[in-house]
């Protein structure tokens, strides 16, 4: 069924309404060598919001702060209509170990910086980003809860963390009456489905809305890579951010498997009269547990193409083909627990339906 940006979805077990596609603003600013200048970024913001979009993803360090500054400038006139999600934990000041990490000092300093850069007095959604394996979870959760109680943050979430740690944090928050996590941001696409092993099932069970990043697999699923590109990889250290294609090749994203998946996406796109990017986004958009994939664009043409995914209606046959070509081994214990043998020894010949 066709969607629109104002077909809002609830984020996790909160009452917060967000658009089914979030606009990533890491492309706002050119400090990283490949983003959009201010005027072009403004066009992206205006086009997304005029169609009903309200969900924006940024971080305190994206494009050295320009992402938040530009987003705050653009959102100022209708701030309360916007859902601004930002992140903390990445290093803000090289040479200062306390300017990064998930601990309370980093958290508070980063939030204050984000409030200044966004020119707002509250953040709608704050992500704990890039798990550091050093800070006690109680310190993180209590710090987040303090920010919510102060009104500086409305909802809290997490990104790039192990499933067992996220579920543990959610249980502690529930038991202590602290603000629960309402969203999980994780990489998820047709070429990166490992989140299906534990992260996405955990999120569905624990009440976190899944917000996938890189739903186009770094651009591989747009069909712009070929097998000839595999022979052009240089060292990652020698690549510059201004050449995203070469960097993705060097990082090992352009593999035979991923190109085969991209070919299947192109076939389905041809059948539907759509672009590969729209088909790949539509698959992620309709995956169980997913609330809102994050799209990133540097031009209006790219944004319009991505938004076209809302109108793509994949048939059961097409979904099955895409699922088959991109399938992953879930591994132990998932494959064992899904086997006929386990179903027999736990339920015999009885037929038991799973609700929800």
Tab-separated table of C-alpha atoms in Angstrom:
chain	number	residue	atom	x	y	z
A	1	UNK	CA	0.000	0.000	0.000
A	2	UNK	CA	1.357	3.426	-0.957
A	3	UNK	CA	2.564	5.661	1.863
A	4	UNK	CA	3.237	9.362	2.218
A	5	UNK	CA	5.591	11.257	4.508
A	6	UNK	CA	2.583	12.253	6.612
A	7	UNK	CA	1.545	8.615	7.098
A	8	UNK	CA	3.046	8.876	10.546
A	9	UNK	CA	4.186	5.917	12.615
A	10	UNK	CA	4.614	5.585	16.375
A	11	UNK	CA	8.259	5.321	17.425
A	12	UNK	CA	8.654	2.204	19.533
A	13	UNK	CA	6.510	2.106	22.642
A	14	UNK	CA	6.285	5.890	22.757
A	15	UNK	CA	3.479	8.094	21.499
A	16	UNK	CA	5.857	10.063	19.261
A	17	UNK	CA	4.662	10.288	15.643
A	18	UNK	CA	7.363	10.202	12.974
A	19	UNK	CA	7.432	10.030	9.179
A	20	UNK	CA	8.081	6.591	7.615
A	21	UNK	CA	11.297	7.899	6.047
A	22	UNK	CA	13.697	9.976	8.148
A	23	UNK	CA	15.896	12.578	6.479
A	24	UNK	CA	19.538	12.102	7.355
A	25	UNK	CA	21.412	15.394	7.507
A	26	UNK	CA	25.018	14.204	7.477
A	27	UNK	CA	24.962	15.690	3.969
A	28	UNK	CA	24.205	19.189	5.343
A	29	UNK	CA	27.566	20.933	4.970
A	30	UNK	CA	30.661	20.232	2.901
A	31	UNK	CA	33.285	19.896	5.629
A	32	UNK	CA	33.625	16.181	4.939
A	33	UNK	CA	34.236	16.827	1.260
A	34	UNK	CA	31.023	15.518	-0.295
A	35	UNK	CA	27.952	17.183	1.241
A	36	UNK	CA	25.500	19.867	0.169
A	37	UNK	CA	26.136	23.609	0.401
A	38	UNK	CA	23.738	25.657	2.528
A	39	UNK	CA	21.324	26.628	-0.278
A	40	UNK	CA	21.056	23.067	-1.572
A	41	UNK	CA	20.599	21.745	1.973
A	42	UNK	CA	17.799	24.259	2.447
A	43	UNK	CA	16.060	22.927	-0.665
A	44	UNK	CA	16.309	19.384	0.694
A	45	UNK	CA	14.809	20.453	4.021
A	46	UNK	CA	12.001	22.446	2.401
A	47	UNK	CA	11.024	19.702	-0.028
A	48	UNK	CA	10.960	17.048	2.689
A	49	UNK	CA	8.852	19.154	5.061
A	50	UNK	CA	6.406	20.436	2.456
A	51	UNK	CA	5.501	16.791	1.770
A	52	UNK	CA	4.803	16.242	5.468
A	53	UNK	CA	8.192	14.952	6.609
A	54	UNK	CA	9.011	15.637	10.254
A	55	UNK	CA	11.826	13.215	11.280
A	56	UNK	CA	15.458	14.383	11.033
A	57	UNK	CA	18.632	12.507	11.938
A	58	UNK	CA	21.879	14.247	12.834
A	59	UNK	CA	24.739	14.115	15.363
A	60	UNK	CA	26.805	16.649	17.264
A	61	UNK	CA	29.877	15.912	15.121
A	62	UNK	CA	28.329	15.512	11.651
A	63	UNK	CA	30.190	17.747	9.183
A	64	UNK	CA	32.039	19.251	12.143
A	65	UNK	CA	28.821	20.704	13.552
A	66	UNK	CA	27.457	22.224	10.334
A	67	UNK	CA	24.757	19.558	10.098
A	68	UNK	CA	23.199	20.616	13.386
A	69	UNK	CA	23.693	24.327	12.762
A	70	UNK	CA	22.009	24.228	9.358
A	71	UNK	CA	19.217	21.942	10.577
A	72	UNK	CA	18.553	24.237	13.531
A	73	UNK	CA	18.447	27.269	11.249
A	74	UNK	CA	16.020	25.628	8.837
A	75	UNK	CA	13.754	24.181	11.561
A	76	UNK	CA	13.533	27.355	13.636
A	77	UNK	CA	10.299	28.696	12.122
A	78	UNK	CA	8.370	25.467	12.830
A	79	UNK	CA	10.471	23.904	15.558
A	80	UNK	CA	7.633	22.228	17.464
A	81	UNK	CA	6.465	20.418	14.315
A	82	UNK	CA	9.873	18.813	13.839
A	83	UNK	CA	11.295	15.681	15.467
A	84	UNK	CA	15.019	16.320	15.753
A	85	UNK	CA	17.119	13.266	16.588
A	86	UNK	CA	20.787	13.694	17.419
A	87	UNK	CA	23.552	11.539	18.897
A	88	UNK	CA	26.437	11.734	21.297
A	89	UNK	CA	29.622	9.738	22.061
A	90	UNK	CA	31.852	10.446	19.044
A	91	UNK	CA	34.956	12.513	19.827
A	92	UNK	CA	34.271	16.270	19.633
A	93	UNK	CA	37.721	17.569	20.572
A	94	UNK	CA	40.787	15.619	19.384
A	95	UNK	CA	43.210	15.201	22.258
A	96	UNK	CA	40.497	15.327	24.939
A	97	UNK	CA	39.491	11.754	25.900
A	98	UNK	CA	36.455	13.008	27.815
A	99	UNK	CA	34.975	14.726	24.749
A	100	UNK	CA	33.928	11.320	23.450
A	101	UNK	CA	32.518	8.109	24.873
A	102	UNK	CA	29.198	7.235	26.473
A	103	UNK	CA	29.920	8.518	30.002
A	104	UNK	CA	28.030	11.309	31.777
A	105	UNK	CA	30.607	14.072	31.184
A	106	UNK	CA	30.651	13.399	27.446
A	107	UNK	CA	26.867	13.093	27.389
A	108	UNK	CA	26.147	16.423	29.089
A	109	UNK	CA	28.786	18.366	27.151
A	110	UNK	CA	27.610	16.939	23.837
A	111	UNK	CA	23.953	17.689	24.583
A	112	UNK	CA	24.785	21.282	25.516
A	113	UNK	CA	26.751	21.629	22.268
A	114	UNK	CA	23.844	20.188	20.283
A	115	UNK	CA	21.375	22.551	21.936
A	116	UNK	CA	23.558	25.503	20.940
A	117	UNK	CA	24.139	24.274	17.405
A	118	UNK	CA	20.491	23.409	16.844
A	119	UNK	CA	19.497	26.722	18.459
A	120	UNK	CA	16.772	25.005	20.469
A	121	UNK	CA	16.002	24.402	24.118
A	122	UNK	CA	15.159	20.704	23.742
A	123	UNK	CA	16.137	17.646	21.715
A	124	UNK	CA	13.311	15.344	20.690
A	125	UNK	CA	15.357	12.144	20.518
A	126	UNK	CA	18.876	11.522	21.836
A	127	UNK	CA	20.804	8.438	20.748
A	128	UNK	CA	23.619	6.809	22.673
A	129	UNK	CA	25.900	6.223	19.706
A	130	UNK	CA	28.849	3.847	19.179
A	131	UNK	CA	29.018	1.644	22.260
A	132	UNK	CA	32.352	2.082	24.063
A	133	UNK	CA	32.320	-1.003	26.373
A	134	UNK	CA	33.689	1.121	29.222
A	135	UNK	CA	30.905	3.093	30.899
A	136	UNK	CA	28.577	1.347	33.401
A	137	UNK	CA	25.080	1.154	31.960
A	138	UNK	CA	23.619	2.611	35.172
A	139	UNK	CA	25.674	5.775	34.617
A	140	UNK	CA	24.374	6.114	31.072
A	141	UNK	CA	20.749	5.416	31.935
A	142	UNK	CA	20.684	7.737	34.940
A	143	UNK	CA	22.317	10.509	32.911
A	144	UNK	CA	19.728	10.100	30.156
A	145	UNK	CA	16.900	10.103	32.681
A	146	UNK	CA	18.254	13.290	34.282
A	147	UNK	CA	18.224	14.996	30.867
A	148	UNK	CA	14.612	13.934	30.313
A	149	UNK	CA	13.586	15.175	33.766
A	150	UNK	CA	15.302	18.503	33.026
A	151	UNK	CA	13.329	18.822	29.778
A	152	UNK	CA	16.454	19.057	27.636
A	153	UNK	CA	15.669	15.696	25.998
A	154	UNK	CA	12.225	14.212	25.383
A	155	UNK	CA	13.044	10.619	24.378
A	156	UNK	CA	16.162	8.448	24.507
A	157	UNK	CA	17.444	5.776	22.146
A	158	UNK	CA	20.542	3.792	21.210
A	159	UNK	CA	22.623	3.040	18.139
A	160	UNK	CA	25.394	0.602	17.230
A	161	UNK	CA	25.322	-1.504	20.384
A	162	UNK	CA	25.072	-5.272	21.024
A	163	UNK	CA	21.580	-6.684	21.406
A	164	UNK	CA	22.340	-8.212	24.813
A	165	UNK	CA	23.486	-4.845	26.146
A	166	UNK	CA	20.448	-2.993	24.804
A	167	UNK	CA	18.012	-5.500	26.301
A	168	UNK	CA	19.867	-5.348	29.617
A	169	UNK	CA	19.635	-1.545	29.620
A	170	UNK	CA	15.935	-1.645	28.832
A	171	UNK	CA	15.284	-4.060	31.692
A	172	UNK	CA	17.225	-1.869	34.140
A	173	UNK	CA	15.393	1.260	32.990
A	174	UNK	CA	12.038	-0.456	33.470
A	175	UNK	CA	12.912	-1.796	36.911
A	176	UNK	CA	14.232	1.547	38.174
A	177	UNK	CA	11.593	3.738	36.613
A	178	UNK	CA	14.069	5.535	34.362
A	179	UNK	CA	13.296	6.737	30.851
A	180	UNK	CA	13.139	3.704	28.538
A	181	UNK	CA	14.832	3.428	25.175
A	182	UNK	CA	12.295	3.963	22.394
A	183	UNK	CA	14.399	3.423	19.261
A	184	UNK	CA	17.302	1.410	17.906
A	185	UNK	CA	19.352	2.805	15.023
A	186	UNK	CA	21.246	0.078	13.197
A	187	UNK	CA	22.660	-0.654	9.770
A	188	UNK	CA	20.114	-2.663	7.785
A	189	UNK	CA	19.604	-3.252	4.083
A	190	UNK	CA	19.350	-6.036	1.528
A	191	UNK	CA	23.133	-6.423	1.639
A	192	UNK	CA	23.395	-6.120	5.435
A	193	UNK	CA	20.760	-8.258	7.136
A	194	UNK	CA	22.712	-9.491	10.159
A	195	UNK	CA	20.500	-7.324	12.400
A	196	UNK	CA	17.846	-10.006	11.845
A	197	UNK	CA	19.791	-12.424	14.049
A	198	UNK	CA	19.299	-10.614	17.345
A	199	UNK	CA	19.006	-6.832	17.104
A	200	UNK	CA	15.667	-6.551	15.325
A	201	UNK	CA	13.938	-9.394	17.234
A	202	UNK	CA	15.225	-7.842	20.466
A	203	UNK	CA	13.918	-4.411	19.464
A	204	UNK	CA	10.466	-5.791	18.670
A	205	UNK	CA	10.325	-7.651	21.970
A	206	UNK	CA	11.616	-4.731	24.070
A	207	UNK	CA	9.555	-1.964	22.473
A	208	UNK	CA	12.168	-0.147	20.377
A	209	UNK	CA	11.341	1.169	16.925
A	210	UNK	CA	14.019	0.206	14.390
A	211	UNK	CA	15.532	3.113	12.447
A	212	UNK	CA	17.879	1.660	9.786
A	213	UNK	CA	20.827	3.618	8.481
A	214	UNK	CA	22.559	2.947	5.154
A	215	UNK	CA	19.429	1.267	3.682
A	216	UNK	CA	21.021	1.516	0.227
A	217	UNK	CA	24.163	-0.302	1.308
A	218	UNK	CA	26.469	2.653	0.798
A	219	UNK	CA	24.991	3.149	-2.673
A	220	UNK	CA	25.697	-0.389	-3.891
A	221	UNK	CA	21.963	-1.081	-4.190
A	222	UNK	CA	21.440	1.902	-6.495
A	223	UNK	CA	23.097	-0.089	-9.276
A	224	UNK	CA	25.986	2.324	-9.860
A	225	UNK	CA	28.677	-0.284	-9.196
A	226	UNK	CA	29.866	-2.965	-11.594
A	227	UNK	CA	32.218	-5.932	-11.409
A	228	UNK	CA	34.867	-3.796	-13.069
A	229	UNK	CA	34.864	-1.597	-9.960
A	230	UNK	CA	36.180	-4.516	-7.915
A	231	UNK	CA	39.510	-4.197	-9.690
A	232	UNK	CA	39.939	-0.538	-8.804
A	233	UNK	CA	40.197	-0.748	-5.018
A	234	UNK	CA	43.026	1.161	-3.408
A	235	UNK	CA	44.011	1.405	0.226
A	236	UNK	CA	41.350	2.853	2.481
A	237	UNK	CA	43.874	5.189	4.080
A	238	UNK	CA	44.715	6.676	0.711
A	239	UNK	CA	41.133	7.463	-0.266
A	240	UNK	CA	39.464	10.792	0.367
A	241	UNK	CA	35.901	11.391	1.490
A	242	UNK	CA	35.267	13.298	-1.730
A	243	UNK	CA	35.327	10.024	-3.647
A	244	UNK	CA	32.641	7.937	-1.961
A	245	UNK	CA	32.589	5.359	-4.734
A	246	UNK	CA	36.301	4.583	-4.489
A	247	UNK	CA	36.068	4.521	-0.702
A	248	UNK	CA	33.226	1.989	-0.736
A	249	UNK	CA	35.195	-0.223	-3.107
A	250	UNK	CA	38.261	0.007	-0.869
A	251	UNK	CA	36.164	-0.826	2.202
A	252	UNK	CA	35.093	-4.083	0.582
A	253	UNK	CA	31.423	-3.298	0.001
A	254	UNK	CA	31.582	-4.178	-3.709
A	255	UNK	CA	31.586	-7.983	-3.582
A	256	UNK	CA	30.205	-10.677	-5.877
A	257	UNK	CA	27.407	-11.342	-3.380
A	258	UNK	CA	26.425	-7.687	-3.065
A	259	UNK	CA	26.531	-7.141	-6.818
A	260	UNK	CA	24.274	-10.189	-7.299
A	261	UNK	CA	21.793	-8.658	-4.860
A	262	UNK	CA	22.018	-5.340	-6.703
A	263	UNK	CA	21.310	-7.153	-9.978
A	264	UNK	CA	18.155	-8.689	-8.480
A	265	UNK	CA	17.074	-5.255	-7.268
A	266	UNK	CA	17.573	-3.857	-10.785
A	267	UNK	CA	15.465	-6.661	-12.258
A	268	UNK	CA	12.578	-5.936	-9.897
A	269	UNK	CA	12.931	-2.203	-10.530
A	270	UNK	CA	12.696	-2.804	-14.268
A	271	UNK	CA	9.517	-4.835	-13.807
A	272	UNK	CA	7.902	-2.056	-11.772
A	273	UNK	CA	9.175	0.881	-13.790
A	274	UNK	CA	11.000	2.122	-10.694
A	275	UNK	CA	14.608	2.874	-9.823
A	276	UNK	CA	16.789	0.380	-7.937
A	277	UNK	CA	17.092	2.801	-5.024
A	278	UNK	CA	13.316	2.948	-4.675
A	279	UNK	CA	13.005	-0.847	-4.658
A	280	UNK	CA	15.798	-1.301	-2.110
A	281	UNK	CA	14.286	1.334	0.171
A	282	UNK	CA	10.803	-0.145	-0.207
A	283	UNK	CA	12.104	-3.538	0.922
A	284	UNK	CA	13.647	-2.023	4.068
A	285	UNK	CA	10.651	0.237	4.662
A	286	UNK	CA	8.314	-2.760	4.791
A	287	UNK	CA	10.558	-5.091	6.809
A	288	UNK	CA	9.046	-6.312	10.112
A	289	UNK	CA	9.935	-4.075	13.031
A	290	UNK	CA	11.197	-1.161	10.938
A	291	UNK	CA	9.773	2.273	11.764
A	292	UNK	CA	11.665	4.650	9.488
A	293	UNK	CA	14.761	4.074	7.333
A	294	UNK	CA	17.116	7.052	7.140
A	295	UNK	CA	17.605	8.449	3.659
A	296	UNK	CA	20.493	10.723	2.745
A	297	UNK	CA	20.656	13.010	-0.272
A	298	UNK	CA	22.952	15.708	-1.610
A	299	UNK	CA	20.603	16.915	-4.371
A	300	UNK	CA	16.887	17.388	-4.861
A	301	UNK	CA	16.954	14.745	-7.609
A	302	UNK	CA	18.363	12.175	-5.183
A	303	UNK	CA	15.786	13.112	-2.535
A	304	UNK	CA	12.877	12.840	-4.971
A	305	UNK	CA	14.137	9.461	-6.124
A	306	UNK	CA	14.358	8.186	-2.546
A	307	UNK	CA	10.916	9.496	-1.629
A	308	UNK	CA	9.513	7.550	-4.570
A	309	UNK	CA	10.047	4.406	-2.480
A	310	UNK	CA	6.881	5.299	-0.567
A	311	UNK	CA	4.869	4.521	-3.701
A	312	UNK	CA	6.499	1.150	-4.470
A	313	UNK	CA	4.283	-1.871	-3.905
A	314	UNK	CA	6.372	-5.051	-4.066
A	315	UNK	CA	4.509	-8.244	-4.930
A	316	UNK	CA	4.891	-11.374	-2.769
A	317	UNK	CA	6.886	-12.962	-5.596
A	318	UNK	CA	9.246	-10.011	-5.847
A	319	UNK	CA	9.718	-9.920	-2.077
A	320	UNK	CA	10.499	-13.635	-2.098
A	321	UNK	CA	13.152	-13.180	-4.799
A	322	UNK	CA	14.815	-10.330	-2.946
A	323	UNK	CA	14.707	-12.256	0.316
A	324	UNK	CA	16.205	-15.334	-1.291
A	325	UNK	CA	19.137	-13.630	-3.012
A	326	UNK	CA	20.028	-11.660	0.138
A	327	UNK	CA	19.346	-14.380	2.715
A	328	UNK	CA	21.855	-14.859	5.538
A	329	UNK	CA	22.641	-17.764	7.836
A	330	UNK	CA	21.082	-16.898	11.176
A	331	UNK	CA	23.458	-19.265	12.944
A	332	UNK	CA	23.182	-20.940	16.309
A	333	UNK	CA	20.759	-21.143	18.079
A	334	UNK	CA	18.349	-19.566	15.597
A	335	UNK	CA	18.582	-22.191	12.837
A	336	UNK	CA	18.239	-24.998	15.384
A	337	UNK	CA	15.231	-23.424	17.106
A	338	UNK	CA	13.484	-22.947	13.759
A	339	UNK	CA	13.960	-26.565	12.726
A	340	UNK	CA	11.144	-29.086	12.377
A	341	UNK	CA	12.858	-31.273	14.967
A	342	UNK	CA	12.654	-28.613	17.681
A	343	UNK	CA	9.047	-27.816	16.817
A	344	UNK	CA	8.244	-31.518	17.135
A	345	UNK	CA	9.930	-32.038	20.492
A	346	UNK	CA	8.373	-28.892	21.990
A	347	UNK	CA	4.862	-29.071	20.545
A	348	UNK	CA	4.463	-32.536	19.058
A	349	UNK	CA	1.890	-32.607	16.283
A	350	UNK	CA	-0.074	-29.654	17.683
A	351	UNK	CA	-0.459	-26.579	15.516
A	352	UNK	CA	0.243	-23.448	17.552
A	353	UNK	CA	-0.269	-19.984	16.107
A	354	UNK	CA	1.977	-17.081	17.024
A	355	UNK	CA	0.058	-13.883	17.705
A	356	UNK	CA	1.304	-10.359	16.987
